[in-house]
């Protein structure tokens, strides 16, 4: 056993030692005038790189004179070429081979010239448009978002949702580069005479034995894209991050990015640029989701293995998105396999998953999966009786079918369902679940125009049973349901313009809360708050215009209209009095389903990009966003007791105006991407709750929620390395977020009407994500996060009244939790990499919170046990840490 | 309806790795504020009130009585009543005060440092009797741990008590309740052929206030209140019995009946809100999710310096009471303990555990 262990350690060490990035090794004058053998020995000694050769080939070779250090690649080429030799980099070893390096098949293919148009038209036109479709060579399905680049003219365009692209070039010879994340770039030399069509197929990247370069998005997008505040991560990048339970987590991965902050250790939701958690629109395959977590935040609601990529818009939201003021998180799912059935799964200590993907006939592909947990056994390990008797589980399932009706029409149907359940002994029972469904029809009209029609539905329900008072047991239900119909049309009819127009129609049905007696014995009074019915109708138009190769603009606007429908009861108060139960003068009863109230407004959005020489650009953007529904909560993270609420006469829609400015630059041939962005956000109609507010089952919320204003500003710095064995990023965010609640009356003021920190004001946030490809099979990952503790309100004094000891609180959010920091490590071992291997697998071992820091999730006060005889204090503050120890986990993933 | 989601919202999984530590942040030292506890009732007797000061949150807890204050009660009718300090921080009116229904009163307190505090005007509520007191059998489960730390559940049988007041004239009212109970129990002892019987009683008091808003049910005019409290037979029984007080060897004890004495204070709704906030804050804890800060709104203000905070309440209350005899039958208690050292009672005489209640007859 011991031997095996030592062997394993030595093996891992040897892999680590081998793991050199040959391309970065420099050779200096210490290698001058050596025989080849001496050179090989010295290289092996200093860089741990082995050189393989046959003696007869290298006998006459001497290293050249170097005045300054050069890269090993160049050095070898300079030394070997005169002797009709070349080298191959194989598993980070150097193999010397006879002859000149052959032109590869790919290069040969690249050298083919494509003629577009009729050569007889030579000289007839100055410019011509090339259009076509970019397809996945394997599945033959269109690729949206693929890039077409004409490097010498710095012209770039992207394919639309249906894979269609269009680019206008001067007639003559050019080289076009077609690229898409995870697929091999294709180069085409073209001779352009007049307008014409060219379809391109891109294929999956073959595995390079020495090096795996996975880029989150095209690196040049960093400075070339006009979008601001947009971050795109593919699943490969997310999987590399070390997380709790070894489970790739889409939502938690986002919190490693600049401008995105966690709400707390393993808590649901995230904050973007000083925005609340309910101000993020989270879309899965264009369907909104209202709770993105399982087990209150321990796991993400969606199996990361189903996700193709994730795009987060922190500012510069495209006009097609609306309804939330802080961000849009757009999660796109993978497509089914078109060739043969594939299965992948994972077995962890708490949950397992299984996914299937394959074809049904020639035109249909499907993907289906399920996850379930078996966490009850862990509860049984606990000493606490209440927890032994408790139960917690979740499961989810999903399915997606893509039907390629013909070349111009495609249909995609998606469904998702989940259930979470937690029973806390005989005290309470919590349950919540999501149900999502969508159907999308995409149609290509012609080379320039395409559109898609989408219908989706999303339902979130939460239920709480309170058993704590005998004979007063009751069940509380809340829910939100929405149906959405949208149409999106995209056209590239006009040169250098890409125009998007469309509309959305959403119907909301919200149950803010109803409680019923849990059983026949319960005398709890039933309480039913009126359901809320509303419609949100919006239309938008947007134009992406390349004014010059350097200057581009995206300008658009969205007009939204919110209609609140009856029936409902609205309290009426006289002017100039505080809103409370004593000042109600009448209640207007809207008994029918007619219009009760409405709001509307224009949401302009504009962004400029000016590209500067040296792979850099400056971007400037402004956008206005409106939000008509919000979550009513008084905790920092999402809980099942929270519920959604529409805007009404008292709770006006949130309106945010954001201005952002950024400088973006790539270095070293796009190996390093850097950016710095600053932003300022002004928010209207913020609310905060009065001290001691009862939010649950409160039909008169206007009496406890006080309107005000908000503002947020900050700066974000990102340094990212996307190529090489070592990849990762360093993100730093300085972010402030404030509220001002300054009503007319004393009870409508918080902190005397002065600006104060919002719950999610965390000025400093640092994230470091590192991924190192140790060898073909071993990958090492590490995360480090640091952020300032969030603001909290602490008790400052105490007093006795009757038999009660009570406390007095500081101003709202006057203090802060201790700063948060954590280090995670993980190592992944890939099984056989043989192409013919059917059953493939990987093992991931990870440690979350390596140095076991007790990061505070919350600080609360409670009565304390005296620490000694003379300790007369009755209250103390306690720091509650959710994960205060290093948590190892082990996951086995397989696919075949 | 008790809403305690926030403090029991602990996931078992997290408990594997979760932990709690003392936390000592630097909390700003604030000036000690005045705290007032005063209640004016329609009983004809001198009114008492208590003045004290707040203490630092992490400091020692003791009642810091406010000395040498000048306290006056004013009625809208023009009457005023002065108070004097009879012990540290405790004040009593010189005269008997019987508050009049519908009359508004307010308190003025001038502290020794010259600050002038006033209460809001509080209106005396109309007299409102207790209509019914309900008693029903119930079981309370309690988790205990044995010597090895293993949990076990104990069922405590007892009585749930709830109350129905008469329908008030003004529905914008609240109620405060206090209860006490006088339990009659029987001790049977033998010595050889001799038999001894003892009839004993002990008094129990509520150690907390019970506060409710008026809330009419759908079924009728009766106000159905949640359970006022649970009185377990375990606490009713004389478990801490000093057997040396009895001649012979105690063979059995049982409680046969008890008198239940309930006091009702009908107060303003705002006054009830104050006490509800006090109780709610007293129950609040945080853990996973922060509690809502329950800053308790006082009806006192400092006129001389509006920046000075003042806490506490001045209530006006109409008072009523009800005494109920409850026959609980013979419920034998098998075990007893010898812990107290009360004087040995005479045979067949009453034995006391506490002083005799004034409603005992």
PDB file of N, CA and C in Angstrom, chain A residues 245 296 378-379 385 422 430 464 466 470 474 634 637 639-640 692 694 790 796-798 802-807 809 812 814-815 854 857-858 860-861 873 877-879 881-882 884, chain B residues 1-3 5-6 9-12 16-21 23 28 30 37 54-55 57-59 61 138-139 151 153 207-209 279 281 287-290 292-295 311:
ATOM      1  N   UNK A 245     -17.653  20.365  -3.448  1.00  0.00           N
ATOM      2  CA  UNK A 245     -18.244  19.106  -3.903  1.00  0.00           C
ATOM      3  C   UNK A 245     -17.820  18.726  -5.325  1.00  0.00           C
ATOM      4  N   UNK A 296     -30.606  25.637  -0.996  1.00  0.00           N
ATOM      5  CA  UNK A 296     -30.380  27.013  -0.541  1.00  0.00           C
ATOM      6  C   UNK A 296     -29.060  27.600  -1.004  1.00  0.00           C
ATOM      7  N   UNK A 378     -25.855  11.917   5.243  1.00  0.00           N
ATOM      8  CA  UNK A 378     -24.950  12.841   5.935  1.00  0.00           C
ATOM      9  C   UNK A 378     -25.629  13.436   7.158  1.00  0.00           C
ATOM     10  N   UNK A 379     -26.905  13.688   7.036  1.00  0.00           N
ATOM     11  CA  UNK A 379     -27.632  14.217   8.195  1.00  0.00           C
ATOM     12  C   UNK A 379     -27.629  13.197   9.325  1.00  0.00           C
ATOM     13  N   UNK A 385     -29.938  15.843  17.464  1.00  0.00           N
ATOM     14  CA  UNK A 385     -31.118  15.022  17.262  1.00  0.00           C
ATOM     15  C   UNK A 385     -32.026  15.614  16.189  1.00  0.00           C
ATOM     16  N   UNK A 422     -36.668  20.350   2.244  1.00  0.00           N
ATOM     17  CA  UNK A 422     -35.901  20.314   3.493  1.00  0.00           C
ATOM     18  C   UNK A 422     -36.870  20.288   4.650  1.00  0.00           C
ATOM     19  N   UNK A 430     -39.557  22.974   4.254  1.00  0.00           N
ATOM     20  CA  UNK A 430     -39.385  23.926   3.159  1.00  0.00           C
ATOM     21  C   UNK A 430     -39.359  23.170   1.838  1.00  0.00           C
ATOM     22  N   UNK A 464     -43.679  26.654   2.676  1.00  0.00           N
ATOM     23  CA  UNK A 464     -43.094  26.507   4.015  1.00  0.00           C
ATOM     24  C   UNK A 464     -44.187  26.012   4.942  1.00  0.00           C
ATOM     25  N   UNK A 466     -44.937  25.501   8.947  1.00  0.00           N
ATOM     26  CA  UNK A 466     -44.442  25.831  10.282  1.00  0.00           C
ATOM     27  C   UNK A 466     -45.164  24.950  11.291  1.00  0.00           C
ATOM     28  N   UNK A 470     -47.958  24.167  18.377  1.00  0.00           N
ATOM     29  CA  UNK A 470     -48.923  23.082  18.303  1.00  0.00           C
ATOM     30  C   UNK A 470     -50.336  23.634  18.107  1.00  0.00           C
ATOM     31  N   UNK A 474     -49.324  25.683  10.115  1.00  0.00           N
ATOM     32  CA  UNK A 474     -49.878  26.222   8.885  1.00  0.00           C
ATOM     33  C   UNK A 474     -48.872  26.077   7.739  1.00  0.00           C
ATOM     34  N   UNK A 634     -35.801  40.512   3.214  1.00  0.00           N
ATOM     35  CA  UNK A 634     -34.956  41.324   4.080  1.00  0.00           C
ATOM     36  C   UNK A 634     -33.685  40.586   4.455  1.00  0.00           C
ATOM     37  N   UNK A 637     -29.369  37.000   0.983  1.00  0.00           N
ATOM     38  CA  UNK A 637     -29.439  35.987  -0.064  1.00  0.00           C
ATOM     39  C   UNK A 637     -30.875  35.500  -0.218  1.00  0.00           C
ATOM     40  N   UNK A 639     -34.089  33.253  -0.028  1.00  0.00           N
ATOM     41  CA  UNK A 639     -34.626  32.210   0.842  1.00  0.00           C
ATOM     42  C   UNK A 639     -36.025  31.852   0.325  1.00  0.00           C
ATOM     43  N   UNK A 640     -36.544  30.676   0.685  1.00  0.00           N
ATOM     44  CA  UNK A 640     -37.890  30.320   0.223  1.00  0.00           C
ATOM     45  C   UNK A 640     -38.973  31.234   0.781  1.00  0.00           C
ATOM     46  N   UNK A 692     -37.913  46.366  11.797  1.00  0.00           N
ATOM     47  CA  UNK A 692     -38.902  45.441  12.341  1.00  0.00           C
ATOM     48  C   UNK A 692     -40.036  45.125  11.400  1.00  0.00           C
ATOM     49  N   UNK A 694     -42.605  43.466   9.034  1.00  0.00           N
ATOM     50  CA  UNK A 694     -43.119  42.119   8.787  1.00  0.00           C
ATOM     51  C   UNK A 694     -43.449  42.044   7.293  1.00  0.00           C
ATOM     52  N   UNK A 790     -19.556  42.376   4.133  1.00  0.00           N
ATOM     53  CA  UNK A 790     -20.738  43.173   3.766  1.00  0.00           C
ATOM     54  C   UNK A 790     -21.239  43.964   4.968  1.00  0.00           C
ATOM     55  N   UNK A 796     -26.011  48.165  19.644  1.00  0.00           N
ATOM     56  CA  UNK A 796     -24.997  48.995  20.319  1.00  0.00           C
ATOM     57  C   UNK A 796     -25.230  49.081  21.824  1.00  0.00           C
ATOM     58  N   UNK A 797     -26.508  49.043  22.226  1.00  0.00           N
ATOM     59  CA  UNK A 797     -26.804  49.164  23.655  1.00  0.00           C
ATOM     60  C   UNK A 797     -27.906  48.189  24.031  1.00  0.00           C
ATOM     61  N   UNK A 798     -28.164  48.045  25.325  1.00  0.00           N
ATOM     62  CA  UNK A 798     -29.238  47.164  25.776  1.00  0.00           C
ATOM     63  C   UNK A 798     -29.887  47.780  27.014  1.00  0.00           C
ATOM     64  N   UNK A 802     -39.771  45.485  31.714  1.00  0.00           N
ATOM     65  CA  UNK A 802     -40.521  44.362  32.278  1.00  0.00           C
ATOM     66  C   UNK A 802     -39.490  43.272  32.588  1.00  0.00           C
ATOM     67  N   UNK A 803     -39.717  42.053  32.103  1.00  0.00           N
ATOM     68  CA  UNK A 803     -38.722  40.999  32.355  1.00  0.00           C
ATOM     69  C   UNK A 803     -37.825  40.791  31.136  1.00  0.00           C
ATOM     70  N   UNK A 804     -37.932  41.670  30.191  1.00  0.00           N
ATOM     71  CA  UNK A 804     -37.207  41.490  28.935  1.00  0.00           C
ATOM     72  C   UNK A 804     -35.955  42.359  28.871  1.00  0.00           C
ATOM     73  N   UNK A 805     -34.945  41.766  28.289  1.00  0.00           N
ATOM     74  CA  UNK A 805     -33.758  42.547  28.013  1.00  0.00           C
ATOM     75  C   UNK A 805     -33.731  42.768  26.503  1.00  0.00           C
ATOM     76  N   UNK A 806     -33.730  44.004  26.106  1.00  0.00           N
ATOM     77  CA  UNK A 806     -33.779  44.295  24.674  1.00  0.00           C
ATOM     78  C   UNK A 806     -32.578  45.150  24.273  1.00  0.00           C
ATOM     79  N   UNK A 807     -32.352  45.209  22.980  1.00  0.00           N
ATOM     80  CA  UNK A 807     -31.167  45.917  22.496  1.00  0.00           C
ATOM     81  C   UNK A 807     -31.588  47.090  21.620  1.00  0.00           C
ATOM     82  N   UNK A 809     -30.297  49.285  18.222  1.00  0.00           N
ATOM     83  CA  UNK A 809     -29.437  49.045  17.073  1.00  0.00           C
ATOM     84  C   UNK A 809     -28.734  50.312  16.603  1.00  0.00           C
ATOM     85  N   UNK A 812     -28.577  51.888  10.228  1.00  0.00           N
ATOM     86  CA  UNK A 812     -28.638  50.768   9.281  1.00  0.00           C
ATOM     87  C   UNK A 812     -27.288  50.584   8.576  1.00  0.00           C
ATOM     88  N   UNK A 814     -24.274  50.184   9.554  1.00  0.00           N
ATOM     89  CA  UNK A 814     -23.152  51.021  10.009  1.00  0.00           C
ATOM     90  C   UNK A 814     -21.858  50.211  10.116  1.00  0.00           C
ATOM     91  N   UNK A 815     -21.971  48.925  10.446  1.00  0.00           N
ATOM     92  CA  UNK A 815     -20.773  48.098  10.647  1.00  0.00           C
ATOM     93  C   UNK A 815     -20.617  47.131   9.470  1.00  0.00           C
ATOM     94  N   UNK A 854     -12.769  30.599   9.019  1.00  0.00           N
ATOM     95  CA  UNK A 854     -14.163  30.748   9.456  1.00  0.00           C
ATOM     96  C   UNK A 854     -14.721  32.049   8.916  1.00  0.00           C
ATOM     97  N   UNK A 857     -20.734  34.199   7.676  1.00  0.00           N
ATOM     98  CA  UNK A 857     -21.906  34.322   6.812  1.00  0.00           C
ATOM     99  C   UNK A 857     -22.827  35.387   7.410  1.00  0.00           C
ATOM    100  N   UNK A 858     -22.947  35.343   8.716  1.00  0.00           N
ATOM    101  CA  UNK A 858     -23.741  36.365   9.394  1.00  0.00           C
ATOM    102  C   UNK A 858     -23.193  36.526  10.800  1.00  0.00           C
ATOM    103  N   UNK A 860     -24.766  37.476  14.566  1.00  0.00           N
ATOM    104  CA  UNK A 860     -26.034  37.668  15.258  1.00  0.00           C
ATOM    105  C   UNK A 860     -25.766  37.753  16.759  1.00  0.00           C
ATOM    106  N   UNK A 861     -26.745  38.247  17.481  1.00  0.00           N
ATOM    107  CA  UNK A 861     -26.558  38.310  18.930  1.00  0.00           C
ATOM    108  C   UNK A 861     -27.433  37.271  19.591  1.00  0.00           C
ATOM    109  N   UNK A 873     -22.160  39.682  31.581  1.00  0.00           N
ATOM    110  CA  UNK A 873     -22.755  40.060  30.304  1.00  0.00           C
ATOM    111  C   UNK A 873     -23.846  39.054  29.930  1.00  0.00           C
ATOM    112  N   UNK A 877     -22.179  38.811  20.672  1.00  0.00           N
ATOM    113  CA  UNK A 877     -22.301  38.643  19.234  1.00  0.00           C
ATOM    114  C   UNK A 877     -21.626  37.333  18.856  1.00  0.00           C
ATOM    115  N   UNK A 878     -22.238  36.640  17.921  1.00  0.00           N
ATOM    116  CA  UNK A 878     -21.695  35.383  17.450  1.00  0.00           C
ATOM    117  C   UNK A 878     -21.507  35.461  15.941  1.00  0.00           C
ATOM    118  N   UNK A 879     -20.417  34.896  15.520  1.00  0.00           N
ATOM    119  CA  UNK A 879     -20.133  34.860  14.090  1.00  0.00           C
ATOM    120  C   UNK A 879     -20.484  33.467  13.590  1.00  0.00           C
ATOM    121  N   UNK A 881     -20.332  30.751  10.695  1.00  0.00           N
ATOM    122  CA  UNK A 881     -19.635  30.386   9.456  1.00  0.00           C
ATOM    123  C   UNK A 881     -20.272  29.128   8.912  1.00  0.00           C
ATOM    124  N   UNK A 882     -20.569  29.153   7.657  1.00  0.00           N
ATOM    125  CA  UNK A 882     -21.209  27.964   7.079  1.00  0.00           C
ATOM    126  C   UNK A 882     -20.177  26.870   6.852  1.00  0.00           C
ATOM    127  N   UNK A 884     -16.480  26.259   7.888  1.00  0.00           N
ATOM    128  CA  UNK A 884     -15.341  26.759   8.661  1.00  0.00           C
ATOM    129  C   UNK A 884     -14.168  25.816   8.667  1.00  0.00           C
TER     130      UNK A 884
ATOM    131  N   UNK B   1     -49.657  33.672  15.056  1.00  0.00           N
ATOM    132  CA  UNK B   1     -48.931  32.810  14.142  1.00  0.00           C
ATOM    133  C   UNK B   1     -47.433  33.123  14.236  1.00  0.00           C
ATOM    134  N   UNK B   2     -46.691  32.147  14.589  1.00  0.00           N
ATOM    135  CA  UNK B   2     -45.274  32.405  14.821  1.00  0.00           C
ATOM    136  C   UNK B   2     -44.486  32.217  13.526  1.00  0.00           C
ATOM    137  N   UNK B   3     -43.763  33.218  13.142  1.00  0.00           N
ATOM    138  CA  UNK B   3     -42.984  33.120  11.913  1.00  0.00           C
ATOM    139  C   UNK B   3     -41.511  33.070  12.279  1.00  0.00           C
ATOM    140  N   UNK B   5     -39.022  31.469  10.471  1.00  0.00           N
ATOM    141  CA  UNK B   5     -38.236  30.876   9.388  1.00  0.00           C
ATOM    142  C   UNK B   5     -36.761  31.210   9.502  1.00  0.00           C
ATOM    143  N   UNK B   6     -36.506  32.399   9.935  1.00  0.00           N
ATOM    144  CA  UNK B   6     -35.140  32.871   9.791  1.00  0.00           C
ATOM    145  C   UNK B   6     -34.175  32.219  10.760  1.00  0.00           C
ATOM    146  N   UNK B   9     -33.582  28.128   9.894  1.00  0.00           N
ATOM    147  CA  UNK B   9     -33.323  27.877   8.498  1.00  0.00           C
ATOM    148  C   UNK B   9     -31.908  27.340   8.318  1.00  0.00           C
ATOM    149  N   UNK B  10     -31.618  26.289   8.996  1.00  0.00           N
ATOM    150  CA  UNK B  10     -30.251  25.761   8.994  1.00  0.00           C
ATOM    151  C   UNK B  10     -30.238  24.448   8.255  1.00  0.00           C
ATOM    152  N   UNK B  11     -29.469  24.357   7.252  1.00  0.00           N
ATOM    153  CA  UNK B  11     -29.425  23.111   6.492  1.00  0.00           C
ATOM    154  C   UNK B  11     -28.499  22.127   7.193  1.00  0.00           C
ATOM    155  N   UNK B  12     -28.961  20.896   7.272  1.00  0.00           N
ATOM    156  CA  UNK B  12     -28.167  19.889   7.948  1.00  0.00           C
ATOM    157  C   UNK B  12     -26.813  19.690   7.322  1.00  0.00           C
ATOM    158  N   UNK B  16     -22.426  20.182   9.015  1.00  0.00           N
ATOM    159  CA  UNK B  16     -21.207  19.378   9.043  1.00  0.00           C
ATOM    160  C   UNK B  16     -19.968  20.252   9.155  1.00  0.00           C
ATOM    161  N   UNK B  17     -20.010  21.381   8.497  1.00  0.00           N
ATOM    162  CA  UNK B  17     -18.808  22.210   8.422  1.00  0.00           C
ATOM    163  C   UNK B  17     -18.998  23.569   9.077  1.00  0.00           C
ATOM    164  N   UNK B  18     -20.216  23.873   9.451  1.00  0.00           N
ATOM    165  CA  UNK B  18     -20.497  25.184  10.017  1.00  0.00           C
ATOM    166  C   UNK B  18     -19.977  25.311  11.435  1.00  0.00           C
ATOM    167  N   UNK B  19     -19.813  26.524  11.869  1.00  0.00           N
ATOM    168  CA  UNK B  19     -19.407  26.717  13.253  1.00  0.00           C
ATOM    169  C   UNK B  19     -19.778  28.125  13.704  1.00  0.00           C
ATOM    170  N   UNK B  20     -19.821  28.275  15.000  1.00  0.00           N
ATOM    171  CA  UNK B  20     -20.153  29.564  15.590  1.00  0.00           C
ATOM    172  C   UNK B  20     -19.024  29.965  16.532  1.00  0.00           C
ATOM    173  N   UNK B  21     -18.670  31.223  16.481  1.00  0.00           N
ATOM    174  CA  UNK B  21     -17.632  31.743  17.364  1.00  0.00           C
ATOM    175  C   UNK B  21     -18.127  33.021  17.997  1.00  0.00           C
ATOM    176  N   UNK B  23     -17.842  36.767  18.636  1.00  0.00           N
ATOM    177  CA  UNK B  23     -17.319  37.787  17.739  1.00  0.00           C
ATOM    178  C   UNK B  23     -17.332  39.107  18.493  1.00  0.00           C
ATOM    179  N   UNK B  28     -19.129  51.236  18.665  1.00  0.00           N
ATOM    180  CA  UNK B  28     -19.012  52.610  19.170  1.00  0.00           C
ATOM    181  C   UNK B  28     -19.708  52.756  20.519  1.00  0.00           C
ATOM    182  N   UNK B  30     -21.939  54.665  22.901  1.00  0.00           N
ATOM    183  CA  UNK B  30     -22.991  55.658  22.753  1.00  0.00           C
ATOM    184  C   UNK B  30     -23.395  56.153  24.142  1.00  0.00           C
ATOM    185  N   UNK B  37     -40.551  52.877  31.963  1.00  0.00           N
ATOM    186  CA  UNK B  37     -41.575  51.832  31.952  1.00  0.00           C
ATOM    187  C   UNK B  37     -42.692  52.302  32.866  1.00  0.00           C
ATOM    188  N   UNK B  54     -29.794  52.910  29.596  1.00  0.00           N
ATOM    189  CA  UNK B  54     -29.257  51.803  28.792  1.00  0.00           C
ATOM    190  C   UNK B  54     -27.820  51.501  29.198  1.00  0.00           C
ATOM    191  N   UNK B  55     -27.388  50.276  28.885  1.00  0.00           N
ATOM    192  CA  UNK B  55     -26.006  49.862  29.120  1.00  0.00           C
ATOM    193  C   UNK B  55     -25.350  49.533  27.783  1.00  0.00           C
ATOM    194  N   UNK B  57     -23.808  47.395  24.908  1.00  0.00           N
ATOM    195  CA  UNK B  57     -24.257  46.065  24.508  1.00  0.00           C
ATOM    196  C   UNK B  57     -23.376  44.965  25.092  1.00  0.00           C
ATOM    197  N   UNK B  58     -22.079  45.176  25.040  1.00  0.00           N
ATOM    198  CA  UNK B  58     -21.198  44.099  25.487  1.00  0.00           C
ATOM    199  C   UNK B  58     -20.750  44.294  26.933  1.00  0.00           C
ATOM    200  N   UNK B  59     -21.413  45.182  27.625  1.00  0.00           N
ATOM    201  CA  UNK B  59     -21.022  45.447  29.010  1.00  0.00           C
ATOM    202  C   UNK B  59     -21.821  44.613  29.988  1.00  0.00           C
ATOM    203  N   UNK B  61     -24.568  43.649  32.642  1.00  0.00           N
ATOM    204  CA  UNK B  61     -25.983  43.965  32.643  1.00  0.00           C
ATOM    205  C   UNK B  61     -26.461  44.246  34.065  1.00  0.00           C
ATOM    206  N   UNK B 138     -53.060  18.888  26.152  1.00  0.00           N
ATOM    207  CA  UNK B 138     -52.072  19.017  25.090  1.00  0.00           C
ATOM    208  C   UNK B 138     -50.796  18.294  25.487  1.00  0.00           C
ATOM    209  N   UNK B 139     -49.915  18.122  24.504  1.00  0.00           N
ATOM    210  CA  UNK B 139     -48.635  17.448  24.775  1.00  0.00           C
ATOM    211  C   UNK B 139     -47.498  18.288  24.198  1.00  0.00           C
ATOM    212  N   UNK B 151     -29.514  11.883  22.179  1.00  0.00           N
ATOM    213  CA  UNK B 151     -30.776  12.588  22.403  1.00  0.00           C
ATOM    214  C   UNK B 151     -31.934  11.645  22.705  1.00  0.00           C
ATOM    215  N   UNK B 153     -36.398  12.015  23.422  1.00  0.00           N
ATOM    216  CA  UNK B 153     -37.539  12.939  23.429  1.00  0.00           C
ATOM    217  C   UNK B 153     -38.419  12.634  24.628  1.00  0.00           C
ATOM    218  N   UNK B 207     -43.677  34.469  33.825  1.00  0.00           N
ATOM    219  CA  UNK B 207     -42.459  35.277  33.835  1.00  0.00           C
ATOM    220  C   UNK B 207     -42.336  36.090  32.559  1.00  0.00           C
ATOM    221  N   UNK B 208     -43.413  36.145  31.797  1.00  0.00           N
ATOM    222  CA  UNK B 208     -43.381  36.998  30.615  1.00  0.00           C
ATOM    223  C   UNK B 208     -44.755  37.596  30.391  1.00  0.00           C
ATOM    224  N   UNK B 209     -44.779  38.581  29.541  1.00  0.00           N
ATOM    225  CA  UNK B 209     -46.043  39.229  29.177  1.00  0.00           C
ATOM    226  C   UNK B 209     -46.616  38.527  27.959  1.00  0.00           C
ATOM    227  N   UNK B 279     -41.186  41.632  22.528  1.00  0.00           N
ATOM    228  CA  UNK B 279     -41.144  40.161  22.538  1.00  0.00           C
ATOM    229  C   UNK B 279     -40.479  39.623  21.267  1.00  0.00           C
ATOM    230  N   UNK B 281     -38.301  41.082  19.359  1.00  0.00           N
ATOM    231  CA  UNK B 281     -36.854  41.292  19.364  1.00  0.00           C
ATOM    232  C   UNK B 281     -36.180  40.323  20.329  1.00  0.00           C
ATOM    233  N   UNK B 287     -28.336  33.583  12.729  1.00  0.00           N
ATOM    234  CA  UNK B 287     -27.809  32.432  12.009  1.00  0.00           C
ATOM    235  C   UNK B 287     -27.688  32.738  10.515  1.00  0.00           C
ATOM    236  N   UNK B 288     -28.301  31.905   9.678  1.00  0.00           N
ATOM    237  CA  UNK B 288     -28.035  32.033   8.255  1.00  0.00           C
ATOM    238  C   UNK B 288     -28.481  33.355   7.669  1.00  0.00           C
ATOM    239  N   UNK B 289     -29.603  33.834   8.114  1.00  0.00           N
ATOM    240  CA  UNK B 289     -30.131  35.046   7.514  1.00  0.00           C
ATOM    241  C   UNK B 289     -30.301  36.106   8.596  1.00  0.00           C
ATOM    242  N   UNK B 290     -29.952  37.293   8.242  1.00  0.00           N
ATOM    243  CA  UNK B 290     -29.971  38.355   9.235  1.00  0.00           C
ATOM    244  C   UNK B 290     -31.377  38.592   9.746  1.00  0.00           C
ATOM    245  N   UNK B 292     -34.404  40.943  11.002  1.00  0.00           N
ATOM    246  CA  UNK B 292     -34.779  42.329  10.734  1.00  0.00           C
ATOM    247  C   UNK B 292     -34.522  43.105  12.019  1.00  0.00           C
ATOM    248  N   UNK B 293     -33.854  44.225  11.856  1.00  0.00           N
ATOM    249  CA  UNK B 293     -33.572  45.005  13.062  1.00  0.00           C
ATOM    250  C   UNK B 293     -34.888  45.483  13.656  1.00  0.00           C
ATOM    251  N   UNK B 294     -35.112  45.102  14.889  1.00  0.00           N
ATOM    252  CA  UNK B 294     -36.369  45.452  15.529  1.00  0.00           C
ATOM    253  C   UNK B 294     -36.106  46.618  16.467  1.00  0.00           C
ATOM    254  N   UNK B 295     -35.957  47.796  15.888  1.00  0.00           N
ATOM    255  CA  UNK B 295     -35.737  48.977  16.716  1.00  0.00           C
ATOM    256  C   UNK B 295     -37.080  49.344  17.316  1.00  0.00           C
ATOM    257  N   UNK B 311     -35.977  55.501  25.333  1.00  0.00           N
ATOM    258  CA  UNK B 311     -36.635  54.212  25.093  1.00  0.00           C
ATOM    259  C   UNK B 311     -37.699  53.969  26.152  1.00  0.00           C
TER     260      UNK B 311
END
